[in-house]
Short mmCIF file of C-alpha atoms in Angstrom, two decimals:
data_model
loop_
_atom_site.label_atom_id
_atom_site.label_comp_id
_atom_site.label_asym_id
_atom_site.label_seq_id
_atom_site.Cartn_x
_atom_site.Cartn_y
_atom_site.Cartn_z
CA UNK V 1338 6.48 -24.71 -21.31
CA UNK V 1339 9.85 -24.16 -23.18
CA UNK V 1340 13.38 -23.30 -21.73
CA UNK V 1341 16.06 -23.51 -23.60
CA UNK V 1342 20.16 -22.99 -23.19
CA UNK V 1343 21.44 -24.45 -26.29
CA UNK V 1344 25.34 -24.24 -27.57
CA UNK V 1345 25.91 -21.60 -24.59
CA UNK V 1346 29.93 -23.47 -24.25
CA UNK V 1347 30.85 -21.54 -27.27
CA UNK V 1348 30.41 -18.32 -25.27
CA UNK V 1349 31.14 -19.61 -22.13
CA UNK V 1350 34.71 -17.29 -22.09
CA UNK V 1351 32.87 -13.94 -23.63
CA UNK V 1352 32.67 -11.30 -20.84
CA UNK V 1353 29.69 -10.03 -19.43
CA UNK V 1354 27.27 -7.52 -21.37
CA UNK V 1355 27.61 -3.70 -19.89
CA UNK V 1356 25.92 -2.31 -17.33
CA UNK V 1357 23.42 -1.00 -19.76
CA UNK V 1358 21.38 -4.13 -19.67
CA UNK V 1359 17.08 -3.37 -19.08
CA UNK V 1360 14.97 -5.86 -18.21
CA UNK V 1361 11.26 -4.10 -18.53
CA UNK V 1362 8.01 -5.60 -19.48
CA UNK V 1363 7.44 -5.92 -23.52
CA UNK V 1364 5.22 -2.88 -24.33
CA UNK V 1365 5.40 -2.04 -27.79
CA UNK V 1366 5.00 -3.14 -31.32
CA UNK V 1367 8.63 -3.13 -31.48
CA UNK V 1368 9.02 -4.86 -28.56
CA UNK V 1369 6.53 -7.53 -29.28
CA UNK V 1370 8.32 -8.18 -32.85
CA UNK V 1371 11.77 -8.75 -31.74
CA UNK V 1372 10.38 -11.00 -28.67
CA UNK V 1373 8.31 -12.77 -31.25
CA UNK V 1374 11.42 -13.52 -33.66
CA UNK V 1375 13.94 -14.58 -30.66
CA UNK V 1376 11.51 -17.19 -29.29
CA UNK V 1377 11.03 -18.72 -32.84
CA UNK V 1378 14.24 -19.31 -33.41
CA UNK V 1379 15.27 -20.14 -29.89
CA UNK V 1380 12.65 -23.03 -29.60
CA UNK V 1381 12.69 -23.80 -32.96
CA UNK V 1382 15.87 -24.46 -34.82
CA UNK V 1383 16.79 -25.86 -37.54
CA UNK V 1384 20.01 -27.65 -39.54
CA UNK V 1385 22.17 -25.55 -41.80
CA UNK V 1386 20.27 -28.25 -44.95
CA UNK V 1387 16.73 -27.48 -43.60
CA UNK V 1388 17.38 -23.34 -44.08
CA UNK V 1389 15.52 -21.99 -46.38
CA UNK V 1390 12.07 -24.24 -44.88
CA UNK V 1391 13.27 -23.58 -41.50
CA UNK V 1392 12.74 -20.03 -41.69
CA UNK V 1393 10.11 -20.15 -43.44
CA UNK V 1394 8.64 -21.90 -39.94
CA UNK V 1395 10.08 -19.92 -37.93
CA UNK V 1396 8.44 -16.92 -39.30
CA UNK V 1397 4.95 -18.41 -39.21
CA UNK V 1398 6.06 -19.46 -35.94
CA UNK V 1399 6.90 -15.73 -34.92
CA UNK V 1400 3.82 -14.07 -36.39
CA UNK V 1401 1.61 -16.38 -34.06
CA UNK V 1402 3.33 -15.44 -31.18
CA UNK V 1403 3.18 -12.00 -32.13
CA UNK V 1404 -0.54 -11.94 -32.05
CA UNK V 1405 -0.70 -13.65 -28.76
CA UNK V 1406 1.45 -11.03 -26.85
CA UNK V 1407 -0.94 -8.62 -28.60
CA UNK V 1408 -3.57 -10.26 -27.26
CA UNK V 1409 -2.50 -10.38 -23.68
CA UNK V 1410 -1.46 -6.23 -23.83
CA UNK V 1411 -4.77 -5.70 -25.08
CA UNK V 1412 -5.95 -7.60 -22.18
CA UNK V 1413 -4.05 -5.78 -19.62
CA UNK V 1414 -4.93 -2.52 -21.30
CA UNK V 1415 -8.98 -3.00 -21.05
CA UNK V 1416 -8.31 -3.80 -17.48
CA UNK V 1417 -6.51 -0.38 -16.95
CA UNK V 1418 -4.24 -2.23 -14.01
CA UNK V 1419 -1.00 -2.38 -12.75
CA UNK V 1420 1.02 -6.25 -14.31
CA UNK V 1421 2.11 -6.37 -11.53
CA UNK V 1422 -0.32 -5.83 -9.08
CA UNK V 1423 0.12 -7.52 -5.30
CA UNK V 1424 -3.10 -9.48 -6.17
CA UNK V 1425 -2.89 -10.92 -9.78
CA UNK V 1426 -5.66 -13.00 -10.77
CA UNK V 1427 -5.29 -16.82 -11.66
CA UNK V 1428 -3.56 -16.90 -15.43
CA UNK V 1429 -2.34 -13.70 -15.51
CA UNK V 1430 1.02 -13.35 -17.33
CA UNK V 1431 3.86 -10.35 -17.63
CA UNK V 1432 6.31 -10.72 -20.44
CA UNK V 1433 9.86 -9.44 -19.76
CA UNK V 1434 12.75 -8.97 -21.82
CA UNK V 1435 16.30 -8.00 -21.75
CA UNK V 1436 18.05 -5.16 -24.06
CA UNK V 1437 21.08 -3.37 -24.18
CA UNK V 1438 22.17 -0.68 -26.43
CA UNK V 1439 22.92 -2.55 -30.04
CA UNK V 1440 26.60 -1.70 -30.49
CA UNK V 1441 27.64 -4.18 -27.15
CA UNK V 1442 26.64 -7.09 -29.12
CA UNK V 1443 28.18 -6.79 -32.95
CA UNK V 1444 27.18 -10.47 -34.07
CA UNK V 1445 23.37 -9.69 -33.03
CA UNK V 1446 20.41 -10.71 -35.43
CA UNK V 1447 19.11 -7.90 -36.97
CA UNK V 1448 15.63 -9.16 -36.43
CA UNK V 1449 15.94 -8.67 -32.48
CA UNK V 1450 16.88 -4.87 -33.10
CA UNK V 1451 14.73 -1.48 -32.74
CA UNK V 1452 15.42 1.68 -32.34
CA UNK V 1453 14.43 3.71 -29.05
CA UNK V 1454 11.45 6.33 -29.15
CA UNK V 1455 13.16 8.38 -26.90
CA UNK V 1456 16.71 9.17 -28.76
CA UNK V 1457 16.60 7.20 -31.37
CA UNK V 1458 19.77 5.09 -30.66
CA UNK V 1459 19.82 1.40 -31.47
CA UNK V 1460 18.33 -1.50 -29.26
CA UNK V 1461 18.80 -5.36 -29.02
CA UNK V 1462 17.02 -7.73 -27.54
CA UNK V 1463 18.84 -10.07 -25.42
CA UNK V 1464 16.28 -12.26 -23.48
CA UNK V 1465 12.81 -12.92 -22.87
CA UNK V 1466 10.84 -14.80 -20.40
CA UNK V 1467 6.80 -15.06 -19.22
CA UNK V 1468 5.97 -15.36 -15.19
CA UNK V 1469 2.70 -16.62 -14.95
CA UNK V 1470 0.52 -16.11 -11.51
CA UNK V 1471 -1.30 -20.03 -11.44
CA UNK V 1472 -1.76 -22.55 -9.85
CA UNK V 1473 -0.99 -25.11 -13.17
CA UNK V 1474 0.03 -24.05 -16.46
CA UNK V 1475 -1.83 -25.55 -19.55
CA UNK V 1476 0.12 -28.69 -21.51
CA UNK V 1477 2.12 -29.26 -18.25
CA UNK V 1478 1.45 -32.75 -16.61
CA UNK V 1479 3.64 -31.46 -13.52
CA UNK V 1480 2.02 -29.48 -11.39
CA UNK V 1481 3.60 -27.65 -8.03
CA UNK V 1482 2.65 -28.40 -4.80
CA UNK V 1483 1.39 -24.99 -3.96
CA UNK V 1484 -2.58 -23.14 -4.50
CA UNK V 1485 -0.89 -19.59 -4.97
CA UNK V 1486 2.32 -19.84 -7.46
CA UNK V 1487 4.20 -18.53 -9.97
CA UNK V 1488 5.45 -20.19 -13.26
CA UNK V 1489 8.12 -19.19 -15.42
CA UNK V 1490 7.82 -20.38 -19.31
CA UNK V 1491 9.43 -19.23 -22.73
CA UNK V 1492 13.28 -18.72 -20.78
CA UNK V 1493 15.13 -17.92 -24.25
CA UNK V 1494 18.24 -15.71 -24.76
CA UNK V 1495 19.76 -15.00 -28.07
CA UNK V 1496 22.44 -16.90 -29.17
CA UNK V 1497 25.19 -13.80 -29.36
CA UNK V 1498 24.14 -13.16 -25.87
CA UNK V 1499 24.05 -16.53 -24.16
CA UNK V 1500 26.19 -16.67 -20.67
CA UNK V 1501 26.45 -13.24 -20.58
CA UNK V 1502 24.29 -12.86 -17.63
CA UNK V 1503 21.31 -12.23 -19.17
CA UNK V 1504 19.25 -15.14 -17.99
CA UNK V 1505 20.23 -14.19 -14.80
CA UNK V 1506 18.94 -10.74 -14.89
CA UNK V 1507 15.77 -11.80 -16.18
CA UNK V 1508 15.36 -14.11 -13.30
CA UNK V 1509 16.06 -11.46 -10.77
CA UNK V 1510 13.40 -9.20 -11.99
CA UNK V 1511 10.90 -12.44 -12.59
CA UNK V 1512 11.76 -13.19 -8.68
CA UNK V 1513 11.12 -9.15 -8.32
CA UNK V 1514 7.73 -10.14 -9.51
CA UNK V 1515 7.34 -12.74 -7.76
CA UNK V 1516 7.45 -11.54 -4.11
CA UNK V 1517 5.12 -8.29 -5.73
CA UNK V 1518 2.39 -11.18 -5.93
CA UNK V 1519 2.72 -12.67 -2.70
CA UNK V 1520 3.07 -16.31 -3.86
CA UNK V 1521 3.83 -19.02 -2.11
CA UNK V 1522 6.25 -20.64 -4.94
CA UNK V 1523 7.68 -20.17 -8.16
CA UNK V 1524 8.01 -22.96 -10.26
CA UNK V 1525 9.99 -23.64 -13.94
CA UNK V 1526 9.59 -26.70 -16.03
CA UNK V 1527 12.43 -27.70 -18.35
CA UNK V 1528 13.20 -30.86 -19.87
CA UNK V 1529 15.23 -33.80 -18.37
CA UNK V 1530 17.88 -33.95 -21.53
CA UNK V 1531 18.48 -29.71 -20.83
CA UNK V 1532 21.61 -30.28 -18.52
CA UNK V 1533 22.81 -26.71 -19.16
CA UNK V 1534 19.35 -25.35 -18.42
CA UNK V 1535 19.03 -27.43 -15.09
CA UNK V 1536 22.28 -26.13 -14.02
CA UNK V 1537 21.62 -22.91 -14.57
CA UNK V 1538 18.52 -23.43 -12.32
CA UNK V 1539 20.52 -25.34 -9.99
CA UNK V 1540 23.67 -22.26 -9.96
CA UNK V 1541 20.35 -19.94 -9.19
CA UNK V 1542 19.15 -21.70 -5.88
CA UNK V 1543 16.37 -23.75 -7.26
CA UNK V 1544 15.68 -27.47 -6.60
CA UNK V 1545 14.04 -30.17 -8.60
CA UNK V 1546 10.18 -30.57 -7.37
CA UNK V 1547 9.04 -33.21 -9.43
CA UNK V 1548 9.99 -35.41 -12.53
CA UNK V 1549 8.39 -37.10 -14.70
CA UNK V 1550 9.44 -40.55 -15.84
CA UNK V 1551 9.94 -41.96 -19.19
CA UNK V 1552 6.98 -44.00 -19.56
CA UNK V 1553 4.43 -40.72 -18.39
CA UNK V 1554 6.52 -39.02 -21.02
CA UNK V 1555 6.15 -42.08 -23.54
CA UNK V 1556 1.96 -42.15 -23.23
CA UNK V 1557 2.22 -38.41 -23.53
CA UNK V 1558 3.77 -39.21 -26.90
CA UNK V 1559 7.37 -37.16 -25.89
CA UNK V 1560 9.33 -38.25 -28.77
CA UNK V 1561 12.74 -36.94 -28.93
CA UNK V 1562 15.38 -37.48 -31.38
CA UNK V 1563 13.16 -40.79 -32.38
CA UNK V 1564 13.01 -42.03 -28.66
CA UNK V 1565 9.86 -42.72 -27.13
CA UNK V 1566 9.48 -41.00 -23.50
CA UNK V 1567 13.12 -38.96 -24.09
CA UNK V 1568 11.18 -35.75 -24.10
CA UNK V 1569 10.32 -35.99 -20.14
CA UNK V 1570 9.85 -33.05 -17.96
CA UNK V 1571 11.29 -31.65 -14.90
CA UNK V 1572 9.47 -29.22 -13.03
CA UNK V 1573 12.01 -27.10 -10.72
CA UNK V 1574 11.03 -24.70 -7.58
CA UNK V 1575 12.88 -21.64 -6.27
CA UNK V 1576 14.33 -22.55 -2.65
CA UNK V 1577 15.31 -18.92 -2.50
CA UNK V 1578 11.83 -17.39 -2.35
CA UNK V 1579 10.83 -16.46 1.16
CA UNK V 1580 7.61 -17.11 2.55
CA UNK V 1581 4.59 -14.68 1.27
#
């Protein structure tokens, strides 16, 4: 699954956002659009002389996502239960995100705005991650040494907003979730070339579990920049969970 922490040195000297920061499960339409958008672009980018096709991708990119997160509300809402019940079945997944009131981040894309039902005033969205209760996550070779676990996948945070501390309060509320489940572990795969993303794992108390080495990435076909086997994974566990 995807993580990503690109060009965060830029804002490494920005201060943090305001207090006003929510993390809350995505809910809405509105919600579900501005999600959609941020992961496109976050795990899809493209050069300033690919534009005009780049976006073009990225939108088809968004609208599939879109319908997925549809699909698991609808899901959730046939079930009539609680996301985060203390005895999720095997595959379920909770979307968060992070949002703060619009006006605390000027240079934000006005794709990840929306305005509040309740008063009307401007939102943006910051962040956005899944937490999946299984024991293996689909398309991962890397699997964590534990029957009842947790997974994060699709870590993104927009670019206006990177090390701002939004990451972090996503992952507080994921861990939140977490220990709601009872599970033994929670797990995050990333890949090998992400140093900023592995720090910021590292800076958050989790350890690497397993990696995989260039040749398993190679047979996988993990091409990366035109290198065979770059693309490798690392799958990383939180050492700060306590036992279920």
């Amino acid at each position: 699954m995807r993580t990503t922490a690109k060009k965060e040195d830029d804002d490494a000297n920005k201060p943090p956002i305001a207090q006003d920061v929510c993390v809350r499960i995505v809910e809405t339409d509105d919600d579900i659009e501005c999600v959609s958008w941020l992961r496109a672009t976050s795990f899809h980018a493209y050069p300033e002389e690919r534009k005009f096709a780049g976006k073009i991708h990225q939108l088809m990119i968004a609208e599939e996502e879109s319908k997925s997160l549809k699909a698991l509300r609808l899901d959730r809402r046939l079930r009539s239960e609680d996301p985060i019940s203390s005895s999720p079945r095997d595959g379920d997944t909770v979307t968060l995100m992070a949002s703060c009131h619009a006006d605390s981040i000027p240079d934000i894309d006005e794709k990840l705005c929306y305005l509040e039902s309740q008063d009307g005033s401007k939102m943006a969205v910051l962040g956005s991650l899944d937490i999946h209760a299984a024991r293996a996550l689909p398309g991962e070779v890397l699997i964590g040494s534990s029957d009842n676990a947790a997974y994060l996948a699709n870590v993104c945070t927009a670019s206006a907003a990177r090390r701002r501390g939004v990451a972090t309060a996503l992952l507080s509320r994921a861990r939140e979730i977490a220990q709601k489940w009872n599970v033994d572990a929670l797990f995050v795969h990333t890949m090998a070339v992400n140093e900023i993303a592995i720090e910021f794992y590292t800076k958050n108390g989790f350890v690497i579990d397993k990696e995989e080495t260039s040749n398993q990435a190679h047979y996988r076909g993990r091409c990366l920049d035109g290198i065979e086997g770059r693309g490798r994974t690392v799958l990383l566990r939180d050492a700060t969970l306590p036992p279920s």
